[in-house]
mmCIF file of C-alpha atoms in Angstrom:
data_model
loop_
_atom_site.group_PDB
_atom_site.id
_atom_site.type_symbol
_atom_site.label_atom_id
_atom_site.label_comp_id
_atom_site.label_asym_id
_atom_site.label_seq_id
_atom_site.Cartn_x
_atom_site.Cartn_y
_atom_site.Cartn_z
ATOM 1 C CA UNK N 1 113.124 -124.008 -203.781
ATOM 2 C CA UNK N 2 112.766 -125.492 -207.242
ATOM 3 C CA UNK N 3 109.734 -127.613 -207.633
ATOM 4 C CA UNK N 4 111.592 -130.937 -208.375
ATOM 5 C CA UNK N 5 110.141 -133.067 -211.394
ATOM 6 C CA UNK N 6 108.271 -136.061 -210.433
ATOM 7 C CA UNK N 7 110.684 -137.913 -212.741
ATOM 8 C CA UNK N 8 113.923 -136.980 -210.713
ATOM 9 C CA UNK N 9 116.015 -139.734 -209.469
ATOM 10 C CA UNK N 10 118.316 -139.378 -206.534
ATOM 11 C CA UNK N 11 121.788 -140.691 -205.594
ATOM 12 C CA UNK N 12 123.978 -140.474 -202.487
ATOM 13 C CA UNK N 13 127.686 -140.169 -203.388
ATOM 14 C CA UNK N 14 131.034 -140.053 -201.641
ATOM 15 C CA UNK N 15 130.399 -141.884 -198.376
ATOM 16 C CA UNK N 16 132.537 -141.457 -195.177
ATOM 17 C CA UNK N 17 135.223 -143.923 -196.532
ATOM 18 C CA UNK N 18 135.555 -141.791 -199.751
ATOM 19 C CA UNK N 19 134.743 -138.270 -199.143
ATOM 20 C CA UNK N 20 134.533 -135.496 -201.805
ATOM 21 C CA UNK N 21 137.501 -133.408 -201.618
ATOM 22 C CA UNK N 22 136.833 -129.846 -202.717
ATOM 23 C CA UNK N 23 139.138 -127.643 -204.345
ATOM 24 C CA UNK N 24 139.049 -125.237 -201.375
ATOM 25 C CA UNK N 25 140.531 -128.490 -199.270
ATOM 26 C CA UNK N 26 137.248 -128.950 -197.601
ATOM 27 C CA UNK N 27 135.351 -132.342 -197.700
ATOM 28 C CA UNK N 28 131.851 -133.347 -197.945
ATOM 29 C CA UNK N 29 130.321 -136.813 -197.400
ATOM 30 C CA UNK N 30 127.062 -138.186 -198.400
ATOM 31 C CA UNK N 31 126.404 -135.689 -201.367
ATOM 32 C CA UNK N 32 122.697 -135.984 -202.487
ATOM 33 C CA UNK N 33 122.332 -135.560 -206.168
ATOM 34 C CA UNK N 34 119.074 -134.996 -207.981
ATOM 35 C CA UNK N 35 119.116 -136.212 -211.757
ATOM 36 C CA UNK N 36 117.006 -137.020 -214.426
ATOM 37 C CA UNK N 37 117.681 -139.366 -217.628
ATOM 38 C CA UNK N 38 115.987 -139.198 -220.977
ATOM 39 C CA UNK N 39 116.103 -141.406 -223.974
ATOM 40 C CA UNK N 40 117.275 -144.863 -224.413
ATOM 41 C CA UNK N 41 119.694 -146.643 -221.973
ATOM 42 C CA UNK N 42 123.375 -146.740 -223.103
ATOM 43 C CA UNK N 43 125.321 -149.258 -221.480
ATOM 44 C CA UNK N 44 128.387 -148.119 -223.409
ATOM 45 C CA UNK N 45 128.417 -144.483 -222.803
ATOM 46 C CA UNK N 46 129.001 -143.687 -226.468
ATOM 47 C CA UNK N 47 125.612 -142.375 -227.051
ATOM 48 C CA UNK N 48 125.272 -140.510 -223.758
ATOM 49 C CA UNK N 49 125.037 -136.677 -223.766
ATOM 50 C CA UNK N 50 125.603 -134.868 -220.409
ATOM 51 C CA UNK N 51 123.740 -131.657 -220.084
ATOM 52 C CA UNK N 52 125.082 -129.075 -217.647
ATOM 53 C CA UNK N 53 122.360 -126.334 -216.556
ATOM 54 C CA UNK N 54 122.894 -122.593 -215.979
ATOM 55 C CA UNK N 55 122.767 -120.615 -212.636
ATOM 56 C CA UNK N 56 119.180 -121.106 -211.670
ATOM 57 C CA UNK N 57 118.527 -124.477 -213.475
ATOM 58 C CA UNK N 58 117.577 -127.853 -212.494
ATOM 59 C CA UNK N 59 117.671 -131.539 -213.802
ATOM 60 C CA UNK N 60 114.325 -131.228 -215.658
ATOM 61 C CA UNK N 61 115.898 -130.136 -219.085
ATOM 62 C CA UNK N 62 113.096 -131.429 -221.277
ATOM 63 C CA UNK N 63 109.572 -133.268 -221.054
ATOM 64 C CA UNK N 64 109.675 -137.142 -220.443
ATOM 65 C CA UNK N 65 106.393 -137.252 -222.375
ATOM 66 C CA UNK N 66 103.635 -135.103 -223.775
ATOM 67 C CA UNK N 67 101.879 -134.375 -220.577
ATOM 68 C CA UNK N 68 104.781 -133.612 -218.619
ATOM 69 C CA UNK N 69 105.566 -130.208 -217.581
ATOM 70 C CA UNK N 70 108.033 -128.439 -220.003
ATOM 71 C CA UNK N 71 111.905 -128.315 -219.276
ATOM 72 C CA UNK N 72 114.054 -125.635 -219.370
ATOM 73 C CA UNK N 73 115.879 -126.398 -222.845
ATOM 74 C CA UNK N 74 112.841 -127.627 -224.869
ATOM 75 C CA UNK N 75 114.475 -125.918 -227.919
ATOM 76 C CA UNK N 76 117.497 -127.994 -227.803
ATOM 77 C CA UNK N 77 116.544 -131.538 -226.097
ATOM 78 C CA UNK N 78 113.887 -133.841 -227.096
ATOM 79 C CA UNK N 79 112.481 -135.887 -230.024
ATOM 80 C CA UNK N 80 113.672 -134.343 -233.375
ATOM 81 C CA UNK N 81 115.830 -131.817 -231.749
ATOM 82 C CA UNK N 82 119.529 -131.306 -231.753
ATOM 83 C CA UNK N 83 120.039 -133.521 -228.806
ATOM 84 C CA UNK N 84 117.460 -136.054 -230.127
ATOM 85 C CA UNK N 85 116.102 -138.089 -227.103
ATOM 86 C CA UNK N 86 115.188 -140.936 -229.641
ATOM 87 C CA UNK N 87 118.803 -141.347 -230.337
ATOM 88 C CA UNK N 88 120.765 -140.263 -227.206
ATOM 89 C CA UNK N 89 120.739 -141.274 -223.562
ATOM 90 C CA UNK N 90 120.503 -137.688 -221.998
ATOM 91 C CA UNK N 91 121.678 -136.999 -218.441
ATOM 92 C CA UNK N 92 121.229 -133.843 -216.503
ATOM 93 C CA UNK N 93 121.982 -133.278 -212.754
ATOM 94 C CA UNK N 94 121.229 -130.325 -210.489
ATOM 95 C CA UNK N 95 124.765 -128.886 -209.738
ATOM 96 C CA UNK N 96 126.357 -128.993 -206.259
ATOM 97 C CA UNK N 97 125.606 -126.080 -204.331
ATOM 98 C CA UNK N 98 122.198 -125.976 -206.048
ATOM 99 C CA UNK N 99 118.662 -126.113 -204.494
ATOM 100 C CA UNK N 100 116.845 -128.525 -206.676
ATOM 101 C CA UNK N 101 117.560 -131.769 -204.712
ATOM 102 C CA UNK N 102 121.323 -131.635 -204.630
ATOM 103 C CA UNK N 103 123.442 -130.840 -201.692
ATOM 104 C CA UNK N 104 123.929 -127.186 -201.078
ATOM 105 C CA UNK N 105 123.519 -124.123 -198.807
ATOM 106 C CA UNK N 106 119.766 -123.855 -198.812
ATOM 107 C CA UNK N 107 118.146 -124.445 -195.513
ATOM 108 C CA UNK N 108 118.268 -128.193 -195.077
ATOM 109 C CA UNK N 109 117.556 -130.733 -192.393
ATOM 110 C CA UNK N 110 120.775 -132.301 -193.368
ATOM 111 C CA UNK N 111 122.625 -129.253 -192.055
ATOM 112 C CA UNK N 112 120.815 -129.020 -188.551
ATOM 113 C CA UNK N 113 123.284 -126.653 -187.154
ATOM 114 C CA UNK N 114 123.258 -124.456 -190.206
ATOM 115 C CA UNK N 115 127.303 -124.762 -190.590
ATOM 116 C CA UNK N 116 128.467 -122.603 -193.272
ATOM 117 C CA UNK N 117 128.396 -124.442 -196.555
ATOM 118 C CA UNK N 118 131.870 -124.793 -198.090
ATOM 119 C CA UNK N 119 133.172 -122.879 -200.873
ATOM 120 C CA UNK N 120 132.237 -124.565 -204.209
ATOM 121 C CA UNK N 121 134.209 -124.181 -207.532
ATOM 122 C CA UNK N 122 132.958 -125.179 -210.910
ATOM 123 C CA UNK N 123 135.517 -128.081 -210.944
ATOM 124 C CA UNK N 124 133.675 -129.641 -207.802
ATOM 125 C CA UNK N 125 130.600 -129.463 -209.820
ATOM 126 C CA UNK N 126 132.099 -131.578 -212.548
ATOM 127 C CA UNK N 127 133.667 -134.027 -210.177
ATOM 128 C CA UNK N 128 130.101 -134.651 -208.812
ATOM 129 C CA UNK N 129 129.002 -135.185 -212.297
ATOM 130 C CA UNK N 130 131.742 -137.562 -213.107
ATOM 131 C CA UNK N 131 130.985 -139.585 -209.953
ATOM 132 C CA UNK N 132 127.309 -139.644 -210.711
ATOM 133 C CA UNK N 133 127.916 -141.187 -213.989
ATOM 134 C CA UNK N 134 130.201 -143.942 -212.351
ATOM 135 C CA UNK N 135 127.472 -144.693 -209.810
ATOM 136 C CA UNK N 136 124.921 -145.179 -212.984
ATOM 137 C CA UNK N 137 127.338 -147.316 -214.603
ATOM 138 C CA UNK N 138 127.773 -145.159 -217.673
ATOM 139 C CA UNK N 139 131.488 -145.376 -218.860
ATOM 140 C CA UNK N 140 133.166 -141.957 -219.200
ATOM 141 C CA UNK N 141 133.483 -142.146 -223.107
ATOM 142 C CA UNK N 142 130.487 -139.905 -223.647
ATOM 143 C CA UNK N 143 129.096 -138.767 -226.880
ATOM 144 C CA UNK N 144 129.160 -135.093 -225.779
ATOM 145 C CA UNK N 145 129.022 -132.742 -222.852
ATOM 146 C CA UNK N 146 126.932 -129.584 -223.546
ATOM 147 C CA UNK N 147 125.964 -126.524 -221.755
ATOM 148 C CA UNK N 148 125.066 -122.895 -221.758
ATOM 149 C CA UNK N 149 126.127 -119.915 -219.680
ATOM 150 C CA UNK N 150 127.368 -121.580 -215.950
ATOM 151 C CA UNK N 151 126.378 -124.924 -217.823
ATOM 152 C CA UNK N 152 129.191 -123.857 -220.662
ATOM 153 C CA UNK N 153 131.559 -123.229 -217.778
ATOM 154 C CA UNK N 154 130.982 -126.760 -216.456
ATOM 155 C CA UNK N 155 131.424 -128.209 -220.000
ATOM 156 C CA UNK N 156 134.833 -126.080 -220.509
ATOM 157 C CA UNK N 157 136.132 -127.328 -216.994
ATOM 158 C CA UNK N 158 135.247 -130.851 -218.008
ATOM 159 C CA UNK N 159 136.988 -130.513 -221.447
ATOM 160 C CA UNK N 160 140.204 -129.031 -219.916
ATOM 161 C CA UNK N 161 140.554 -131.531 -216.971
ATOM 162 C CA UNK N 162 138.963 -134.678 -218.621
ATOM 163 C CA UNK N 163 139.341 -134.282 -222.292
ATOM 164 C CA UNK N 164 138.953 -138.042 -222.855
ATOM 165 C CA UNK N 165 135.688 -138.347 -221.139
ATOM 166 C CA UNK N 166 133.577 -137.271 -224.255
ATOM 167 C CA UNK N 167 134.076 -136.954 -228.102
ATOM 168 C CA UNK N 168 132.524 -133.601 -228.252
ATOM 169 C CA UNK N 169 132.100 -130.467 -225.881
ATOM 170 C CA UNK N 170 129.505 -127.942 -226.723
ATOM 171 C CA UNK N 171 130.194 -124.437 -224.975
ATOM 172 C CA UNK N 172 127.272 -122.067 -225.435
ATOM 173 C CA UNK N 173 127.026 -118.612 -224.616
ATOM 174 C CA UNK N 174 129.630 -118.860 -221.799
ATOM 175 C CA UNK N 175 132.790 -117.448 -220.395
ATOM 176 C CA UNK N 176 136.160 -118.746 -219.324
ATOM 177 C CA UNK N 177 136.991 -115.596 -217.059
ATOM 178 C CA UNK N 178 134.347 -113.015 -215.912
ATOM 179 C CA UNK N 179 135.122 -109.391 -217.011
ATOM 180 C CA UNK N 180 134.776 -106.413 -214.579
ATOM 181 C CA UNK N 181 131.550 -105.766 -215.911
ATOM 182 C CA UNK N 182 130.379 -109.182 -215.121
ATOM 183 C CA UNK N 183 132.095 -109.123 -211.785
ATOM 184 C CA UNK N 184 130.223 -105.938 -210.847
ATOM 185 C CA UNK N 185 126.803 -107.115 -211.958
ATOM 186 C CA UNK N 186 127.200 -110.173 -209.627
ATOM 187 C CA UNK N 187 128.438 -108.021 -206.866
ATOM 188 C CA UNK N 188 125.272 -105.633 -207.073
ATOM 189 C CA UNK N 189 123.131 -108.577 -207.168
ATOM 190 C CA UNK N 190 124.933 -110.284 -204.036
ATOM 191 C CA UNK N 191 124.455 -107.191 -202.135
ATOM 192 C CA UNK N 192 120.956 -106.946 -202.429
ATOM 193 C CA UNK N 193 120.608 -110.335 -200.638
ATOM 194 C CA UNK N 194 123.065 -109.547 -198.144
ATOM 195 C CA UNK N 195 121.292 -106.265 -197.348
ATOM 196 C CA UNK N 196 117.852 -107.868 -196.782
ATOM 197 C CA UNK N 197 117.100 -108.018 -193.275
ATOM 198 C CA UNK N 198 115.576 -111.441 -193.554
ATOM 199 C CA UNK N 199 118.997 -112.836 -194.790
ATOM 200 C CA UNK N 200 120.229 -113.035 -191.222
ATOM 201 C CA UNK N 201 123.751 -113.905 -191.998
ATOM 202 C CA UNK N 202 122.765 -116.680 -194.202
ATOM 203 C CA UNK N 203 120.946 -118.616 -191.266
ATOM 204 C CA UNK N 204 117.306 -117.890 -192.323
ATOM 205 C CA UNK N 205 114.648 -120.422 -192.056
ATOM 206 C CA UNK N 206 113.230 -122.125 -194.966
ATOM 207 C CA UNK N 207 109.797 -120.550 -194.121
ATOM 208 C CA UNK N 208 111.100 -117.005 -194.156
ATOM 209 C CA UNK N 209 113.882 -116.520 -196.748
ATOM 210 C CA UNK N 210 115.128 -113.129 -198.077
ATOM 211 C CA UNK N 211 112.713 -112.865 -200.972
ATOM 212 C CA UNK N 212 113.464 -109.048 -201.317
ATOM 213 C CA UNK N 213 116.975 -109.332 -201.925
ATOM 214 C CA UNK N 214 117.041 -112.414 -204.134
ATOM 215 C CA UNK N 215 114.098 -110.823 -206.165
ATOM 216 C CA UNK N 216 116.276 -107.738 -206.849
ATOM 217 C CA UNK N 217 119.326 -109.861 -207.551
ATOM 218 C CA UNK N 218 117.002 -111.664 -210.331
ATOM 219 C CA UNK N 219 115.912 -108.254 -211.704
ATOM 220 C CA UNK N 220 119.745 -107.170 -211.932
ATOM 221 C CA UNK N 221 120.676 -110.570 -213.614
ATOM 222 C CA UNK N 222 117.675 -110.640 -215.956
ATOM 223 C CA UNK N 223 118.854 -107.343 -217.527
ATOM 224 C CA UNK N 224 122.061 -109.081 -218.520
ATOM 225 C CA UNK N 225 119.960 -111.997 -220.115
ATOM 226 C CA UNK N 226 117.977 -109.790 -222.327
ATOM 227 C CA UNK N 227 119.530 -107.307 -224.905
ATOM 228 C CA UNK N 228 118.696 -103.560 -225.250
ATOM 229 C CA UNK N 229 117.112 -104.229 -228.376
ATOM 230 C CA UNK N 230 114.817 -107.155 -227.220
ATOM 231 C CA UNK N 231 113.419 -104.734 -224.074
ATOM 232 C CA UNK N 232 112.993 -101.715 -226.552
ATOM 233 C CA UNK N 233 110.872 -103.883 -228.751
ATOM 234 C CA UNK N 234 108.902 -105.697 -226.265
ATOM 235 C CA UNK N 235 108.319 -102.644 -223.764
ATOM 236 C CA UNK N 236 109.831 -99.447 -225.034
ATOM 237 C CA UNK N 237 108.221 -96.770 -222.778
ATOM 238 C CA UNK N 238 104.594 -98.530 -222.457
ATOM 239 C CA UNK N 239 102.886 -97.810 -219.276
ATOM 240 C CA UNK N 240 101.400 -100.713 -217.234
ATOM 241 C CA UNK N 241 97.552 -101.188 -217.779
ATOM 242 C CA UNK N 242 95.650 -98.741 -215.699
ATOM 243 C CA UNK N 243 98.678 -96.460 -215.452
ATOM 244 C CA UNK N 244 98.255 -94.590 -218.690
ATOM 245 C CA UNK N 245 98.327 -90.789 -218.248
ATOM 246 C CA UNK N 246 98.901 -91.101 -214.453
ATOM 247 C CA UNK N 247 102.382 -90.635 -212.588
ATOM 248 C CA UNK N 248 103.485 -92.181 -209.486
ATOM 249 C CA UNK N 249 105.352 -90.650 -206.473
ATOM 250 C CA UNK N 250 108.978 -91.972 -206.273
ATOM 251 C CA UNK N 251 107.757 -93.965 -203.067
ATOM 252 C CA UNK N 252 105.080 -96.084 -205.067
ATOM 253 C CA UNK N 253 105.910 -98.648 -207.902
ATOM 254 C CA UNK N 254 106.585 -96.826 -210.898
ATOM 255 C CA UNK N 255 104.255 -96.727 -214.118
ATOM 256 C CA UNK N 256 106.171 -98.585 -216.822
ATOM 257 C CA UNK N 257 105.577 -101.919 -218.282
ATOM 258 C CA UNK N 258 109.197 -102.916 -218.000
ATOM 259 C CA UNK N 259 109.197 -102.384 -214.260
ATOM 260 C CA UNK N 260 106.127 -105.038 -213.980
ATOM 261 C CA UNK N 261 108.073 -107.451 -215.959
ATOM 262 C CA UNK N 262 111.274 -107.395 -213.788
ATOM 263 C CA UNK N 263 108.880 -107.648 -210.730
ATOM 264 C CA UNK N 264 107.393 -110.574 -212.386
ATOM 265 C CA UNK N 265 110.618 -112.240 -212.984
ATOM 266 C CA UNK N 266 111.937 -111.626 -209.591
ATOM 267 C CA UNK N 267 108.676 -113.194 -208.026
ATOM 268 C CA UNK N 268 108.963 -116.231 -210.095
ATOM 269 C CA UNK N 269 112.614 -116.811 -209.072
ATOM 270 C CA UNK N 270 111.758 -116.377 -205.398
ATOM 271 C CA UNK N 271 109.342 -119.035 -205.520
ATOM 272 C CA UNK N 272 111.719 -121.547 -206.785
ATOM 273 C CA UNK N 273 115.313 -120.707 -205.870
ATOM 274 C CA UNK N 274 117.363 -119.926 -202.665
ATOM 275 C CA UNK N 275 119.483 -116.826 -201.897
ATOM 276 C CA UNK N 276 122.304 -118.972 -200.464
ATOM 277 C CA UNK N 277 122.704 -120.926 -203.576
ATOM 278 C CA UNK N 278 122.571 -117.851 -205.499
ATOM 279 C CA UNK N 279 125.322 -116.520 -203.482
ATOM 280 C CA UNK N 280 127.480 -119.687 -203.706
ATOM 281 C CA UNK N 281 126.996 -120.393 -207.542
ATOM 282 C CA UNK N 282 127.583 -116.612 -208.538
ATOM 283 C CA UNK N 283 130.772 -116.547 -206.471
ATOM 284 C CA UNK N 284 131.811 -119.848 -208.075
ATOM 285 C CA UNK N 285 131.484 -118.138 -211.558
ATOM 286 C CA UNK N 286 133.449 -115.085 -210.420
ATOM 287 C CA UNK N 287 136.442 -117.107 -209.487
ATOM 288 C CA UNK N 288 136.311 -119.259 -212.574
ATOM 289 C CA UNK N 289 139.581 -119.021 -214.600
ATOM 290 C CA UNK N 290 140.377 -122.472 -215.882
ATOM 291 C CA UNK N 291 143.057 -121.355 -218.535
ATOM 292 C CA UNK N 292 145.009 -119.928 -215.754
ATOM 293 C CA UNK N 293 146.493 -123.561 -214.990
ATOM 294 C CA UNK N 294 148.211 -125.746 -217.556
ATOM 295 C CA UNK N 295 146.262 -128.512 -219.269
ATOM 296 C CA UNK N 296 148.886 -130.328 -221.411
ATOM 297 C CA UNK N 297 146.819 -133.349 -222.117
ATOM 298 C CA UNK N 298 144.154 -131.717 -224.293
ATOM 299 C CA UNK N 299 145.377 -132.022 -227.738
ATOM 300 C CA UNK N 300 146.414 -135.452 -227.321
ATOM 301 C CA UNK N 301 142.831 -136.429 -226.463
ATOM 302 C CA UNK N 302 141.623 -134.712 -229.785
ATOM 303 C CA UNK N 303 138.011 -133.763 -228.754
ATOM 304 C CA UNK N 304 135.825 -131.992 -231.108
ATOM 305 C CA UNK N 305 134.775 -128.562 -229.603
ATOM 306 C CA UNK N 306 132.120 -126.090 -230.602
ATOM 307 C CA UNK N 307 131.895 -122.621 -229.095
ATOM 308 C CA UNK N 308 128.650 -120.874 -229.919
ATOM 309 C CA UNK N 309 127.960 -117.018 -229.268
ATOM 310 C CA UNK N 310 125.325 -114.474 -229.985
ATOM 311 C CA UNK N 311 125.501 -111.116 -231.276
ATOM 312 C CA UNK N 312 123.030 -109.620 -228.984
ATOM 313 C CA UNK N 313 124.462 -111.349 -225.768
ATOM 314 C CA UNK N 314 125.577 -108.532 -223.505
ATOM 315 C CA UNK N 315 126.391 -111.067 -220.584
ATOM 316 C CA UNK N 316 128.829 -113.333 -222.386
ATOM 317 C CA UNK N 317 129.112 -112.092 -225.757
ATOM 318 C CA UNK N 318 131.720 -112.343 -228.710
ATOM 319 C CA UNK N 319 134.800 -111.434 -226.721
ATOM 320 C CA UNK N 320 134.130 -114.060 -224.261
ATOM 321 C CA UNK N 321 133.711 -116.748 -226.861
ATOM 322 C CA UNK N 322 136.849 -115.611 -228.918
ATOM 323 C CA UNK N 323 139.062 -115.868 -225.749
ATOM 324 C CA UNK N 324 137.956 -119.442 -225.417
ATOM 325 C CA UNK N 325 138.289 -120.355 -229.043
ATOM 326 C CA UNK N 326 141.617 -118.736 -229.269
ATOM 327 C CA UNK N 327 142.968 -120.339 -226.104
ATOM 328 C CA UNK N 328 141.907 -123.741 -227.218
ATOM 329 C CA UNK N 329 143.156 -123.381 -230.679
ATOM 330 C CA UNK N 330 146.653 -122.378 -229.285
ATOM 331 C CA UNK N 331 146.456 -125.651 -227.260
ATOM 332 C CA UNK N 332 146.055 -127.594 -230.474
ATOM 333 C CA UNK N 333 142.429 -128.503 -229.927
ATOM 334 C CA UNK N 334 139.866 -128.814 -232.804
ATOM 335 C CA UNK N 335 137.566 -125.902 -232.222
ATOM 336 C CA UNK N 336 134.828 -124.260 -234.259
ATOM 337 C CA UNK N 337 133.419 -120.960 -233.266
ATOM 338 C CA UNK N 338 129.776 -120.010 -234.416
ATOM 339 C CA UNK N 339 128.618 -116.612 -233.968
ATOM 340 C CA UNK N 340 124.913 -116.238 -234.507
ATOM 341 C CA UNK N 341 123.901 -112.872 -235.938
ATOM 342 C CA UNK N 342 120.187 -112.952 -236.145
ATOM 343 C CA UNK N 343 118.711 -113.316 -232.765
ATOM 344 C CA UNK N 344 117.865 -110.209 -230.647
ATOM 345 C CA UNK N 345 117.094 -112.288 -227.568
ATOM 346 C CA UNK N 346 120.429 -111.558 -226.045
ATOM 347 C CA UNK N 347 121.855 -113.928 -223.563
ATOM 348 C CA UNK N 348 118.490 -115.834 -223.391
ATOM 349 C CA UNK N 349 118.956 -116.796 -226.912
ATOM 350 C CA UNK N 350 120.745 -120.003 -226.109
ATOM 351 C CA UNK N 351 117.539 -121.307 -224.655
ATOM 352 C CA UNK N 352 115.151 -120.225 -227.416
ATOM 353 C CA UNK N 353 114.168 -121.463 -231.208
ATOM 354 C CA UNK N 354 116.631 -119.701 -232.968
ATOM 355 C CA UNK N 355 116.999 -121.616 -236.115
ATOM 356 C CA UNK N 356 120.549 -120.826 -237.363
ATOM 357 C CA UNK N 357 121.878 -121.592 -233.985
ATOM 358 C CA UNK N 358 119.958 -125.034 -233.480
ATOM 359 C CA UNK N 359 120.828 -126.171 -237.109
ATOM 360 C CA UNK N 360 124.426 -125.444 -236.330
ATOM 361 C CA UNK N 361 124.292 -127.577 -232.992
ATOM 362 C CA UNK N 362 122.257 -130.396 -235.078
ATOM 363 C CA UNK N 363 125.115 -130.395 -237.764
ATOM 364 C CA UNK N 364 127.732 -130.569 -235.057
ATOM 365 C CA UNK N 365 125.996 -133.340 -233.174
ATOM 366 C CA UNK N 366 125.155 -135.262 -236.305
ATOM 367 C CA UNK N 367 121.408 -135.041 -235.898
ATOM 368 C CA UNK N 368 118.616 -133.894 -238.173
ATOM 369 C CA UNK N 369 117.166 -130.335 -237.863
ATOM 370 C CA UNK N 370 113.837 -130.468 -235.834
ATOM 371 C CA UNK N 371 110.410 -128.478 -236.054
ATOM 372 C CA UNK N 372 109.960 -125.437 -234.018
ATOM 373 C CA UNK N 373 109.263 -125.617 -230.325
ATOM 374 C CA UNK N 374 108.018 -123.246 -227.562
ATOM 375 C CA UNK N 375 110.976 -121.139 -226.105
ATOM 376 C CA UNK N 376 112.017 -121.898 -222.653
ATOM 377 C CA UNK N 377 112.572 -119.075 -219.878
ATOM 378 C CA UNK N 378 115.970 -118.498 -218.499
ATOM 379 C CA UNK N 379 116.761 -121.241 -215.833
#
């Protein structure tokens, strides 16, 4: 499971007298939520930015101080950055269904019988986020809701269902409806987990999880986070150290550096993430189709929406962002679409120090440009 930050706070929401009613019709009570807060308190809510994280992210979006461990969005959140924590009160919570302190399907003593965890939708994640803000006493008139990838899906869902909750919604490198290609990639990743003998129908103990299947799922996913251009520039056909001039039988690990890189990414994820959460959250992404339902209230709320995409993103590229922008404009919503052309980082560009993109975000948020910072890995 994700190593939870020492700064994490916890809340228990939706007691037995007021359960969480999921979109599936099932209910949950005593929902544990792990969250972190950054920047100055904001009793009004008007200087609060809620950050929604991506598939394998958590609440630790940035450092709280100089000797804290890095967060997953250091380029975007922190002092002198577009979401400036000197100015904004920032809240980030681990999503429902996650495995970094929030209730989910990972092995957990709160689910002693290992009962099947209910189906979760992106809308359910947003319901929990809104309830957390109420518990924290933050009025739902936020400065902004911002997220990338699955985080952008949460921000879009929030915009369509509760457009008056924030003045701005930032939808970065995200989708409103997965393509057949996206669905196929998720299907292969889940098949790897399901085929692992350690999966045991999802009832594996915490001490013996299906790390092989989850690792392969991560390798599949990571290929979609990077662009072909960035893989070629970083690895090409380079051999791993010590493998130069040698070949390996197909039964042994291959000789190429790119193989070792993917194995490294797989190993890192299996140390901090849960296979059942991966299945739960990717399935929620598959089902996400928010424009399939009418949303008559959006234009009257007059939110300011920014959609950002990247030329090299082969997961949620320009077509995905155009689809969102066109649907919002058709609904009468102010929407600026910024398509960043310079980065070769692929989908991962939304996490990195890409000046044109970060400057566009800073202008949209009304903050000053910030100095370069180290890039974060994909959450």
